[in-house]
Amino acid sequence: MKGVSSRVQEGFTLSHEGGMSHRTVRMAAAFLALVAGTGCATQSPQALVSGDAASKVYVAPGHYDEFYAFLSGGYSGNVSVYGLPSGRMLKIIPVFSQFPENGYGYTQETRAMLQTTYGEIPWDDTHHAELSQTDGVPDGRWLFINGNNTPRIARIDLTRFETDEIIQIPNSAGGHAAPFTTGNSEYVVSATRFSVPIPNTDMPIENFKAGFKGTISFIRADQPGKMDVAFQILMPGYDYDLGHAGKGPSAGWFFFTSYDTEQAYTKLEVNASKNDKDFIAAVNWKLAEQCVKSGKAKTMPTAYAHNYTDEKTRVATSEIKKSVLVLEPSACPGMVYFIPTPKSPHGVDVDPTGEYIVGGGKLATVIPVHSFTKMLKAIADKAFDGELSGIPILKYEAVMAGEVQKPGLGPLHTEFDGKGYAYTSMFISSEVVKWKLGTWEVVDRAPTYYSIGHLMIPGGDSKKPWGNYLLAMNKITKDRYLPTGPELAQSAQLFDISGDRMKLLLDFPTTGEPHYAQALPAAMIRDKQVKFFALANNGNPYAVHSEAEGGIERKGKAVHIKMAAMRSHFTPDNLEGVMVGDTVYFHVTNIDQDWDIVHGFAVLGMHEANLILLPGETRTLKWVPLTAGVYPFYCTDFCSALHQEMQGYIRVSAPGSNVALKANMSDRAKTQEARKGAMTMPAAGEPKGQVK
Ligand code: RUQ
Ligand code: CUA
């Protein structure tokens, strides 16, 4: 069977040689489309790529892409960065994962980033990449991303593309509706996908209805290093799935979808799909702030970790916070309303004007759109259908702006182009559906390959979308690429949406499973990139600022080695006097001061990952030698013509041996006038806050 991509290039039309899996998926999509009366997905994929597509995504050698796109890495725990329109991968940023490629989560300086109240957790499931905003528009300061499994939110600095801060969310499980931002990133939010006992204690699962609750957390986010759970709202025990802040007129509100309002706790596939409508919770967060200020929230003891990397030392520390403020809706009337929304809604998206709130009822036959103006009126008129746990339920008809009829099957997520159109992903019918805000008519549809989850338009959930491209992130890849055994890379597809009709431009594979992504014009952050860290400012307690400062020192069973790395040697590079039973800390500083001159460090038999040392940076590898012998170490990053010469030895002797501690100096180091006699070590045995 011939690969689909090669057939695209050859311009063949699809025939039965396309292979079972491919045909089956397309037949299923066509069948579902027929059922839905849409008649889509009957074209072959080849026909959808027009002749000029290649030139639209071709970025010539040496030229830059127009956008940075940040894709969540799903179960890889990372974020990956791509250039658009080329689809070239630029970087993987480790967030909630240990990353052997650069030592994140292994080095003594970074391990504290993965600290939680459950201990050090080197993995999570990232879903939603969210750029910080100013006045409702991405501003290029930071990227936030959630950890879904052990609820956490991370901040990535966009001048360094590094994870700097992680906060754990207490009283939560499944931090899925996260980390959506308010218009000036005052807050990012996290809502519980899984309701749990709060505080979490032992109880029979069948106590679900009475004992399990959801929380919506507002996390202060506008100051690096100071992320904190400002307050939590205690919600009925449903599954809170996604959220989005209002904007413009609705800027003081936040909207969250919920499913399982049936409160089933087993076989949810059936039992949580019974109600015709679930809810979008509309939260007046400005009012919530006031209620917290006026003392309506209760202090609840709990525990959650806050991890932060100091700018000067580049050493992460972890602190455990001990309490949180919890607000009951009944204590703050007017703070939360439920908007009935068909049926098990997934995404909730607010259009650029802030007027329309679009639900993604994944089992619904329409796309429901609520009106913010009507919502305010319904609240004023008390157009309620009862209440639940003190939360008024608004009348569906009173809030509804319109319904997109026969959109396709399985609407999940919607983004906007800023020109009056919305684009909704249809998981079951595998397509993107373009429709007009206000008239609710479907104006275009384009098949995706296959089973699209999120879609993304740069700035497409903000007040000002840069609306020329749309990226579809698909859950199933099947035959789009050369097969690679039982598991295939996930797949993204880029569409040109600058014209009336969507045009497929490009497929590219992605790492992990991207859920959501966000993108911004490269020009916003391109010239703000840090090129190296000034050695003079390196505040790591074990840093060396010249070769002359290198050396070795024993403190009981711990041996600390301060080492300089530069093109193309380590100083010192011959070390003796270490014994079996010692724990050795290699504190290696890259003293080169040039962009992209990176060194690595690894020792024979080590149990950690290698160190990757950015210019001007210090990183520490902990090594426990198990047997006597001589162990080579070397630079793992090809840094110069004499990179292969960048190596050294450490001698390990039997316990109790009398081999003297010794670290040789290079000739160059000996002549360095910076040499101040014996090396000095910081008073504290270890850099503060490091995890051992
Ligand atoms: S999810 S495919 Cu955002 Cu985790 Cu919708
Ligand atoms: Cu330093 Cu290779």
XYZ file of C-alpha atoms and ligand atoms in Angstrom:
699
model
C 0.000 0.000 0.000
C 1.245 3.382 -0.957
C 1.573 6.148 1.669
C -1.071 8.809 1.583
C 1.482 11.580 1.656
C 3.284 10.300 -1.412
C -0.013 10.083 -3.206
C -0.626 13.681 -2.265
C 2.625 14.662 -3.857
C 1.887 12.659 -6.962
C -1.538 14.179 -7.200
C -3.345 10.841 -7.394
C -6.897 10.611 -6.284
C -7.783 8.313 -3.454
C -8.544 4.757 -4.431
C -9.169 1.578 -2.491
C -5.452 1.032 -2.082
C -5.774 3.625 0.686
C -5.866 0.776 3.202
C -8.431 -0.528 5.592
C -7.908 1.839 8.469
C -8.077 4.908 6.299
C -11.129 3.772 4.415
C -12.898 2.716 7.577
C -12.391 6.065 9.203
C -13.579 7.934 6.161
C -16.596 5.718 5.733
C -17.488 6.224 9.358
C -17.103 9.972 8.994
C -19.220 9.971 5.851
C -21.859 7.859 7.528
C -21.999 10.116 10.557
C -22.127 13.136 8.327
C -25.067 11.599 6.470
C -26.811 10.918 9.742
C -26.271 14.517 10.689
C -27.396 15.649 7.283
C -24.198 17.498 6.596
C -22.930 15.568 3.607
C -19.359 16.415 4.437
C -16.195 14.377 4.342
C -16.957 12.801 1.000
C -13.996 14.396 -0.759
C -10.667 12.690 -0.832
C -7.994 14.389 1.238
C -5.809 14.863 -1.795
C -8.322 17.048 -3.536
C -8.286 19.403 -0.572
C -4.706 20.508 -0.937
C -4.585 23.099 -3.641
C -1.572 23.766 -5.846
C -0.290 26.795 -3.966
C -0.432 25.208 -0.504
C 3.260 24.308 -0.472
C 4.367 27.851 -1.153
C 2.157 29.127 1.667
C 3.901 27.038 4.292
C 7.369 27.167 2.782
C 9.712 29.189 4.931
C 12.980 29.471 3.059
C 16.240 28.416 4.743
C 17.437 31.119 7.082
C 14.031 32.769 7.225
C 11.788 32.839 10.244
C 8.258 31.682 10.777
C 5.530 34.236 11.301
C 4.169 32.711 14.527
C 5.383 30.881 17.570
C 2.853 28.163 18.391
C 2.874 26.560 21.837
C 1.343 23.098 21.858
C 0.602 21.247 25.033
C 2.323 17.891 25.152
C -0.503 15.937 26.803
C 0.862 12.878 28.540
C 4.454 13.884 27.798
C 4.094 16.520 30.514
C 5.823 19.056 28.263
C 5.102 21.967 25.958
C 6.385 21.916 22.408
C 7.048 25.007 20.350
C 6.497 25.081 16.616
C 6.944 27.722 13.961
C 3.900 28.473 11.857
C 3.182 28.207 9.004
C 6.088 25.811 8.446
C 5.224 23.362 11.242
C 8.929 23.165 12.127
C 9.511 22.125 15.722
C 11.686 24.671 17.536
C 11.839 23.410 21.086
C 10.434 21.126 23.754
C 10.014 22.812 27.126
C 9.885 20.355 30.024
C 7.308 21.394 32.612
C 5.959 18.595 34.799
C 8.372 15.949 33.553
C 11.944 14.952 34.097
C 13.696 15.663 30.838
C 16.918 13.773 30.263
C 17.707 15.915 27.247
C 18.727 18.810 29.478
C 18.604 17.444 33.027
C 15.452 19.347 34.077
C 13.973 17.543 37.053
C 17.229 15.642 37.647
C 19.663 18.399 38.553
C 19.835 19.566 42.151
C 18.837 23.045 40.975
C 15.599 21.966 39.268
C 14.249 19.041 41.260
C 12.260 21.273 43.588
C 10.117 22.287 40.605
C 8.480 18.865 40.673
C 7.737 18.900 44.402
C 4.129 18.386 45.540
C 2.433 17.386 48.776
C 2.517 13.844 47.358
C 6.302 14.056 47.069
C 8.355 14.656 43.968
C 6.230 13.858 40.915
C 8.185 13.754 37.678
C 5.215 13.497 35.347
C 1.874 15.060 34.572
C -0.593 15.486 31.753
C -0.553 18.958 30.184
C -3.687 20.084 28.364
C -4.092 23.800 27.905
C -1.382 26.206 26.864
C -2.494 29.716 27.750
C -0.616 32.917 26.971
C -0.670 35.743 29.474
C -2.779 38.700 28.414
C -2.934 42.444 28.745
C -6.334 43.965 28.098
C -7.627 40.690 26.739
C -4.851 40.191 24.167
C -1.828 37.856 24.384
C 1.162 39.939 25.473
C 4.089 37.527 25.206
C 5.159 37.641 28.845
C 4.403 34.097 29.921
C 2.790 30.876 28.934
C 0.748 29.009 31.519
C 0.046 25.289 31.339
C -1.876 22.926 33.572
C -1.003 19.551 34.996
C -4.203 17.582 34.849
C -3.460 14.579 37.030
C -1.958 16.097 40.168
C -3.524 19.511 39.689
C -0.812 22.083 39.090
C -0.269 25.193 37.009
C 3.101 26.219 35.622
C 4.442 29.520 34.368
C 6.907 29.487 31.485
C 8.977 32.599 30.901
C 8.945 33.562 27.225
C 12.339 35.270 27.194
C 13.996 31.968 28.136
C 11.424 29.317 27.236
C 11.882 27.809 30.682
C 9.511 26.710 33.414
C 10.043 29.077 36.338
C 7.141 28.469 38.658
C 4.664 25.721 39.508
C 1.792 25.916 41.927
C -0.173 22.929 43.124
C -3.949 23.296 43.455
C -5.362 22.022 46.747
C -8.889 20.594 47.161
C -8.859 19.483 43.557
C -8.568 16.405 41.378
C -8.164 16.515 37.636
C -7.191 20.147 37.112
C -8.607 20.125 33.600
C -10.436 23.451 33.359
C -7.126 25.264 33.638
C -5.184 27.546 33.323
C -7.485 29.971 31.554
C -6.639 33.603 32.209
C -8.468 36.801 33.005
C -7.843 39.729 30.636
C -4.776 41.057 32.445
C -3.652 37.728 33.865
C -4.701 38.878 37.312
C -5.789 35.288 37.741
C -5.518 31.966 36.054
C -8.148 29.428 37.037
C -8.324 25.722 37.716
C -11.543 23.776 38.181
C -11.917 20.178 39.278
C -12.740 17.719 36.585
C -13.190 15.019 39.210
C -15.258 15.895 42.227
C -13.849 14.476 45.440
C -14.526 14.738 49.172
C -13.314 18.179 50.279
C -11.239 17.997 52.373
C -10.373 14.612 50.928
C -11.109 11.933 53.525
C -12.044 8.291 53.548
C -15.721 7.757 52.688
C -17.761 5.238 50.688
C -17.818 6.111 46.982
C -21.595 5.742 47.073
C -21.669 8.842 49.256
C -20.856 10.773 46.076
C -23.957 12.965 46.006
C -23.722 14.049 49.591
C -20.004 14.061 50.124
C -18.202 14.952 46.888
C -17.658 18.523 45.730
C -16.027 20.477 42.966
C -13.877 23.551 43.349
C -13.063 26.458 41.096
C -9.739 28.007 42.070
C -8.583 31.511 41.226
C -4.799 31.655 41.258
C -3.084 35.021 41.453
C -0.785 35.060 38.442
C 0.429 38.545 37.572
C 3.665 38.513 39.568
C 6.408 35.985 38.884
C 7.347 34.113 42.032
C 4.130 35.021 43.801
C 1.576 32.622 42.371
C -0.934 31.771 45.053
C -4.415 30.350 45.349
C -6.324 33.562 46.070
C -9.617 31.790 46.731
C -11.666 28.746 45.829
C -15.365 28.500 45.143
C -17.014 25.353 46.457
C -19.288 23.909 43.773
C -21.759 21.023 43.559
C -20.117 17.680 42.795
C -20.165 17.788 38.981
C -17.264 17.455 36.551
C -15.989 20.912 35.587
C -14.415 20.540 32.205
C -13.296 23.774 30.578
C -13.475 27.495 31.125
C -12.938 30.890 29.583
C -12.932 34.409 30.923
C -15.324 36.985 29.602
C -13.935 39.992 27.790
C -15.071 43.515 26.975
C -18.486 43.860 28.634
C -18.222 40.388 30.201
C -14.648 40.886 31.453
C -15.637 40.520 35.110
C -17.099 37.064 34.525
C -15.738 33.597 33.995
C -17.540 30.671 32.389
C -17.037 26.973 33.116
C -18.644 23.934 31.531
C -19.813 21.028 33.623
C -20.923 17.498 32.813
C -22.112 14.639 34.961
C -24.718 16.829 36.584
C -26.392 13.426 37.010
C -23.697 12.881 39.671
C -22.995 9.375 38.501
C -19.903 7.795 39.954
C -19.806 4.625 37.894
C -20.144 3.877 34.165
C -20.262 7.571 33.355
C -20.301 6.796 29.659
C -23.969 5.929 30.085
C -24.901 7.333 33.445
C -23.519 10.829 32.902
C -25.192 11.183 29.506
C -28.809 11.084 30.665
C -29.659 14.724 31.208
C -30.619 16.718 28.144
C -28.795 19.663 29.524
C -25.901 20.170 31.871
C -24.613 23.575 32.896
C -22.253 26.342 32.098
C -21.421 27.997 35.409
C -21.177 31.777 35.068
C -18.957 33.170 37.817
C -18.804 36.869 38.632
C -15.175 36.887 39.750
C -15.118 40.608 40.490
C -17.920 40.025 42.972
C -16.113 36.978 44.339
C -13.086 39.209 44.986
C -15.283 41.611 46.946
C -16.848 38.830 48.971
C -13.390 37.534 49.837
C -12.321 41.051 50.828
C -15.309 41.496 53.062
C -14.575 38.285 54.920
C -17.202 35.966 53.397
C -14.650 33.258 52.638
C -13.634 30.676 55.219
C -10.046 29.712 55.878
C -9.606 26.005 55.355
C -6.467 24.160 56.432
C -4.912 22.267 53.559
C -1.496 21.818 51.987
C -0.112 22.638 48.575
C 3.301 23.226 47.082
C 4.584 26.407 45.510
C 7.817 25.994 43.582
C 9.831 28.823 42.188
C 13.166 29.311 40.472
C 15.090 32.306 41.724
C 16.290 34.492 38.889
C 19.718 35.124 40.315
C 20.703 31.686 41.562
C 18.583 29.792 39.021
C 17.954 27.391 41.899
C 14.390 26.179 42.502
C 12.938 26.108 45.988
C 9.704 24.578 47.176
C 7.499 25.763 50.000
C 4.342 24.151 51.335
C 1.420 26.491 51.902
C -0.951 25.557 54.642
C -4.360 27.126 54.123
C -6.752 28.376 51.497
C -9.780 30.673 51.432
C -12.980 28.919 50.399
C -16.158 30.697 49.319
C -19.578 29.048 49.343
C -21.900 30.415 46.632
C -24.583 30.910 49.268
C -22.254 33.250 51.189
C -21.868 35.494 48.154
C -25.263 35.853 46.419
C -25.001 36.810 42.752
C -21.573 35.219 42.349
C -22.545 32.037 40.465
C -25.389 31.163 38.070
C -25.991 28.013 36.076
C -26.833 28.333 32.390
C -28.455 25.114 31.092
C -26.468 23.889 28.092
C -27.028 20.810 25.921
C -25.564 18.128 26.303
C -22.480 17.215 28.342
C -20.724 20.364 27.081
C -16.960 20.253 26.707
C -15.516 23.596 25.560
C -16.858 27.011 26.461
C -15.558 29.872 24.364
C -16.253 33.585 24.406
C -16.209 35.543 21.141
C -13.897 38.562 20.687
C -16.662 41.050 21.531
C -17.399 39.313 24.827
C -21.102 39.013 24.023
C -21.395 35.396 22.905
C -20.651 32.361 25.029
C -20.402 29.235 22.898
C -20.906 25.793 24.421
C -19.450 22.657 22.884
C -22.178 20.119 23.690
C -20.289 17.054 22.656
C -23.450 14.953 22.452
C -25.661 17.815 21.261
C -27.122 18.192 17.804
C -26.724 21.961 17.838
C -24.054 24.407 18.936
C -25.693 26.471 21.662
C -24.707 30.123 21.942
C -25.579 32.168 25.017
C -25.839 35.952 25.134
C -24.101 37.864 27.891
C -26.564 40.754 27.603
C -29.483 38.361 27.911
C -27.820 36.652 30.823
C -27.635 39.942 32.732
C -31.270 40.633 31.906
C -32.360 37.157 32.963
C -30.555 37.676 36.254
C -32.232 41.070 36.748
C -35.638 39.572 35.821
C -35.010 36.554 38.029
C -35.796 34.296 35.065
C -34.845 31.220 37.063
C -35.720 27.539 36.835
C -35.073 26.833 40.498
C -31.673 26.531 42.090
C -29.073 23.971 43.065
C -26.960 24.295 46.210
C -27.874 27.965 46.398
C -26.964 28.568 42.736
C -29.851 29.930 40.621
C -30.479 28.127 37.328
C -31.222 30.583 34.536
C -33.897 29.755 31.979
C -32.239 28.391 28.817
C -34.465 30.374 26.448
C -33.926 33.577 28.397
C -30.166 33.413 27.894
C -29.941 31.781 24.476
C -28.650 33.947 21.638
C -29.045 31.266 19.013
C -28.256 27.734 18.005
C -26.155 26.622 15.100
C -28.329 23.970 13.473
C -26.939 20.758 12.001
C -23.338 21.726 12.541
C -22.037 18.134 12.375
C -21.389 15.698 15.166
C -19.520 16.098 18.416
C -18.818 19.828 18.761
C -15.939 20.347 21.174
C -14.134 23.664 20.874
C -14.635 26.996 19.144
C -12.204 29.759 18.184
C -12.786 33.031 16.374
C -11.135 34.872 13.486
C -12.071 38.384 14.590
C -13.980 38.890 11.336
C -17.329 37.703 12.611
C -16.829 33.975 12.177
C -16.478 31.097 14.558
C -14.783 27.755 13.892
C -15.879 24.700 15.819
C -14.109 21.348 15.989
C -16.351 18.334 15.398
C -14.817 15.263 16.936
C -17.208 12.623 15.651
C -17.687 13.922 12.132
C -13.963 14.845 11.919
C -14.246 18.346 10.572
C -13.942 22.028 11.254
C -17.185 23.913 10.830
C -17.142 27.636 10.114
C -20.236 29.579 11.066
C -21.326 33.172 11.315
C -21.848 34.877 14.630
C -25.288 36.465 14.834
C -26.960 34.520 12.013
C -25.683 31.122 13.251
C -25.495 29.790 9.700
C -22.846 27.288 8.686
C -20.818 28.825 5.856
C -18.031 26.310 5.327
C -16.747 22.989 6.524
C -13.431 21.195 6.074
C -12.611 17.588 6.889
C -9.810 16.825 9.334
C -7.737 13.646 9.534
C -8.917 12.405 12.000
C -11.091 13.084 15.027
C -10.152 16.653 15.792
C -9.995 17.741 19.427
C -8.975 21.335 19.993
C -8.414 23.846 17.244
C -6.430 27.042 17.482
C -6.333 30.366 15.715
C -3.469 32.630 16.869
C -5.152 34.879 19.436
C -8.386 33.069 18.578
C -9.756 33.068 22.113
C -8.764 36.694 22.743
C -10.125 40.115 21.916
C -7.912 40.425 18.821
C -7.387 37.242 16.856
C -4.642 37.194 14.220
C -7.084 35.239 12.139
C -5.320 33.908 9.028
C -4.418 30.409 10.140
C -6.204 27.667 11.963
C -4.460 24.690 13.505
C -6.444 21.490 13.996
C -5.091 19.071 16.580
C -6.262 15.586 15.830
C -6.616 12.662 18.148
C -6.153 9.957 15.579
C -3.411 9.869 12.962
C -3.963 6.562 11.147
C -2.437 6.723 7.692
C -1.247 10.310 7.478
C 2.434 9.471 7.814
C 4.799 6.597 7.246
C 3.685 3.947 9.738
C 5.870 3.573 12.830
C 4.600 0.447 14.556
C 1.540 0.290 16.798
C 1.781 3.884 17.983
C 1.828 6.829 15.653
C 2.738 10.439 16.285
C -0.219 12.730 16.905
C -1.143 14.965 14.043
C -1.754 18.650 13.534
C -3.171 20.228 10.404
C -2.791 23.815 9.324
C -5.547 25.591 7.417
C -5.503 28.909 5.622
C -8.619 30.759 6.785
C -7.834 34.112 5.190
C -10.433 33.590 2.459
C -14.070 32.533 2.370
C -13.217 28.856 2.249
C -10.835 27.050 4.536
C -7.869 25.562 2.724
C -5.781 22.715 4.067
C -2.101 23.659 3.834
C -0.072 21.227 5.874
C 0.039 18.146 8.076
C 2.747 17.828 10.671
C 3.352 15.324 13.454
C 3.529 16.487 17.051
C 5.004 15.073 20.240
C 2.863 13.730 23.066
C -0.791 14.485 22.633
C -1.424 18.147 22.077
C -4.725 19.221 23.507
C -4.903 22.964 23.259
C -2.306 25.330 21.825
C -1.875 29.063 21.541
C 0.179 31.153 19.168
C 1.365 34.712 18.805
C 3.222 36.715 16.173
C 6.925 35.900 16.442
C 7.791 39.607 16.295
C 6.279 40.047 19.766
C 8.940 38.003 21.542
C 11.654 37.196 19.004
C 13.949 40.063 19.939
C 13.437 39.652 23.668
C 15.199 36.335 23.884
C 17.939 35.925 26.483
C 21.131 34.849 24.703
C 23.237 33.905 27.715
C 23.365 34.470 31.452
C 25.913 37.034 32.597
C 28.490 35.130 34.618
C 28.950 38.112 36.912
C 25.314 37.766 37.985
C 25.431 34.015 38.564
C 24.254 33.701 42.166
C 24.435 29.914 42.470
C 26.384 29.322 45.694
C 28.623 26.832 43.915
C 29.266 28.863 40.773
C 32.761 29.538 39.519
C 33.362 32.766 37.684
C 36.728 31.758 36.308
C 38.701 28.543 35.976
C 40.776 29.528 38.981
C 37.827 29.111 41.305
C 37.429 25.414 40.583
C 38.345 22.828 43.191
C 37.311 19.971 45.462
C 36.235 19.959 49.092
C 35.105 17.285 51.516
C 32.351 17.783 54.102
C 31.996 14.459 55.858
C 30.735 11.971 53.309
C 29.835 14.674 50.809
C 32.417 15.766 48.266
C 31.762 18.992 46.405
C 33.531 19.673 43.167
C 33.357 23.095 41.624
C 34.209 22.882 37.969
C 34.384 25.283 35.064
C 33.333 24.210 31.588
C 34.505 26.170 28.583
C 35.500 25.429 25.032
C 37.106 22.855 25.108
C 37.978 21.635 28.597
C 36.839 21.247 32.178
C 38.828 22.745 35.054
C 39.667 20.768 37.113
C 39.695 17.644 34.930
C 41.602 15.200 37.177
C 40.055 14.523 40.562
C 41.255 12.195 43.312
C 40.492 11.413 46.933
C 36.881 10.322 46.553
C 35.955 7.079 48.316
C 33.223 4.506 47.880
C 30.490 5.581 50.303
C 30.864 9.248 49.389
C 28.222 11.283 47.642
C 29.799 13.453 45.007
C 28.300 16.729 43.823
C 29.617 18.016 40.540
C 28.781 21.718 40.409
C 29.615 22.625 36.845
C 29.494 26.169 35.501
C 29.584 26.998 31.825
C 31.811 30.068 31.848
C 31.456 30.723 28.129
C 29.569 33.895 27.364
C 28.227 33.335 23.877
C 24.772 32.630 22.538
C 24.052 28.938 22.066
C 27.451 27.767 23.345
C 26.216 24.973 25.527
C 28.227 22.280 27.301
C 27.102 18.984 28.736
C 28.387 16.808 31.547
C 28.069 13.100 32.297
C 30.019 10.536 34.355
C 30.317 6.819 33.738
C 27.692 4.898 35.692
C 25.726 7.908 36.927
C 22.075 7.464 37.815
C 20.904 10.938 36.846
C 20.519 12.448 33.412
C 23.280 14.559 31.927
C 23.659 18.226 32.715
C 23.134 20.661 29.939
C 24.773 23.925 30.874
C 23.574 27.105 29.273
C 26.204 29.825 28.926
C 26.795 31.418 32.321
C 24.774 28.788 34.214
C 25.650 26.370 37.038
C 24.074 22.939 37.346
C 24.724 20.164 39.825
C 24.885 16.426 39.230
C 24.735 14.138 42.247
C 26.749 10.955 41.881
C 27.197 8.031 44.247
C 30.076 5.841 43.022
C 29.508 2.188 43.928
C 32.919 0.662 43.258
C 36.533 1.773 43.303
C 38.049 2.655 39.948
C 38.686 5.508 37.608
C 35.670 7.068 35.955
C 35.751 9.284 32.908
C 33.425 12.228 32.462
C 32.875 14.196 29.292
C 30.994 16.986 27.586
C 27.820 15.655 25.959
C 27.097 18.624 23.688
C 29.207 19.014 20.578
C 30.534 22.459 21.394
C 33.701 22.962 19.375
C 36.243 21.360 17.081
C 37.899 19.864 20.163
C 34.664 18.766 21.807
C 35.869 15.168 21.771
C 38.838 16.313 23.885
C 36.526 17.840 26.477
C 36.819 15.054 29.021
C 38.441 14.156 32.347
C 38.765 11.507 35.071
C 37.692 11.074 38.653
C 39.441 8.448 40.761
C 37.400 6.542 43.349
C 39.260 4.677 46.102
C 38.197 2.043 48.609
C 36.496 3.220 51.803
C 39.033 4.473 54.362
C 41.842 4.911 51.833
C 44.303 7.731 52.401
C 44.396 9.103 48.876
C 44.489 12.883 49.270
C 41.774 15.091 47.854
C 43.151 16.586 44.701
C 41.858 18.693 41.839
C 44.248 19.779 39.130
C 44.193 23.231 37.602
C 44.810 24.086 33.995
C 47.870 26.185 33.225
C 45.563 28.925 32.291
C 43.762 28.737 35.611
C 47.054 28.888 37.493
C 47.925 32.175 35.892
C 44.522 33.694 36.369
C 44.930 36.551 38.724
C 41.394 36.037 39.864
C 42.765 33.124 41.806
C 42.319 33.836 45.483
C 44.183 30.962 47.091
C 42.086 28.226 48.527
C 38.597 27.917 47.160
C 35.858 28.912 49.483
C 32.665 27.012 49.865
C 29.365 28.441 51.031
C 28.772 28.054 54.741
C 25.630 25.980 54.376
C 26.325 22.432 53.309
C 23.958 22.627 50.370
C 22.417 25.398 48.326
C 19.294 26.418 50.154
C 16.089 24.709 49.276
C 17.596 22.092 47.057
C 16.115 18.658 47.111
C 18.425 15.854 47.945
S -9.416 18.779 26.097
S -10.198 17.812 23.037
Cu -9.093 20.696 26.334
Cu -8.183 18.285 27.634
Cu -10.836 19.174 24.584
Cu 31.766 21.287 25.646
Cu 31.394 19.715 24.010
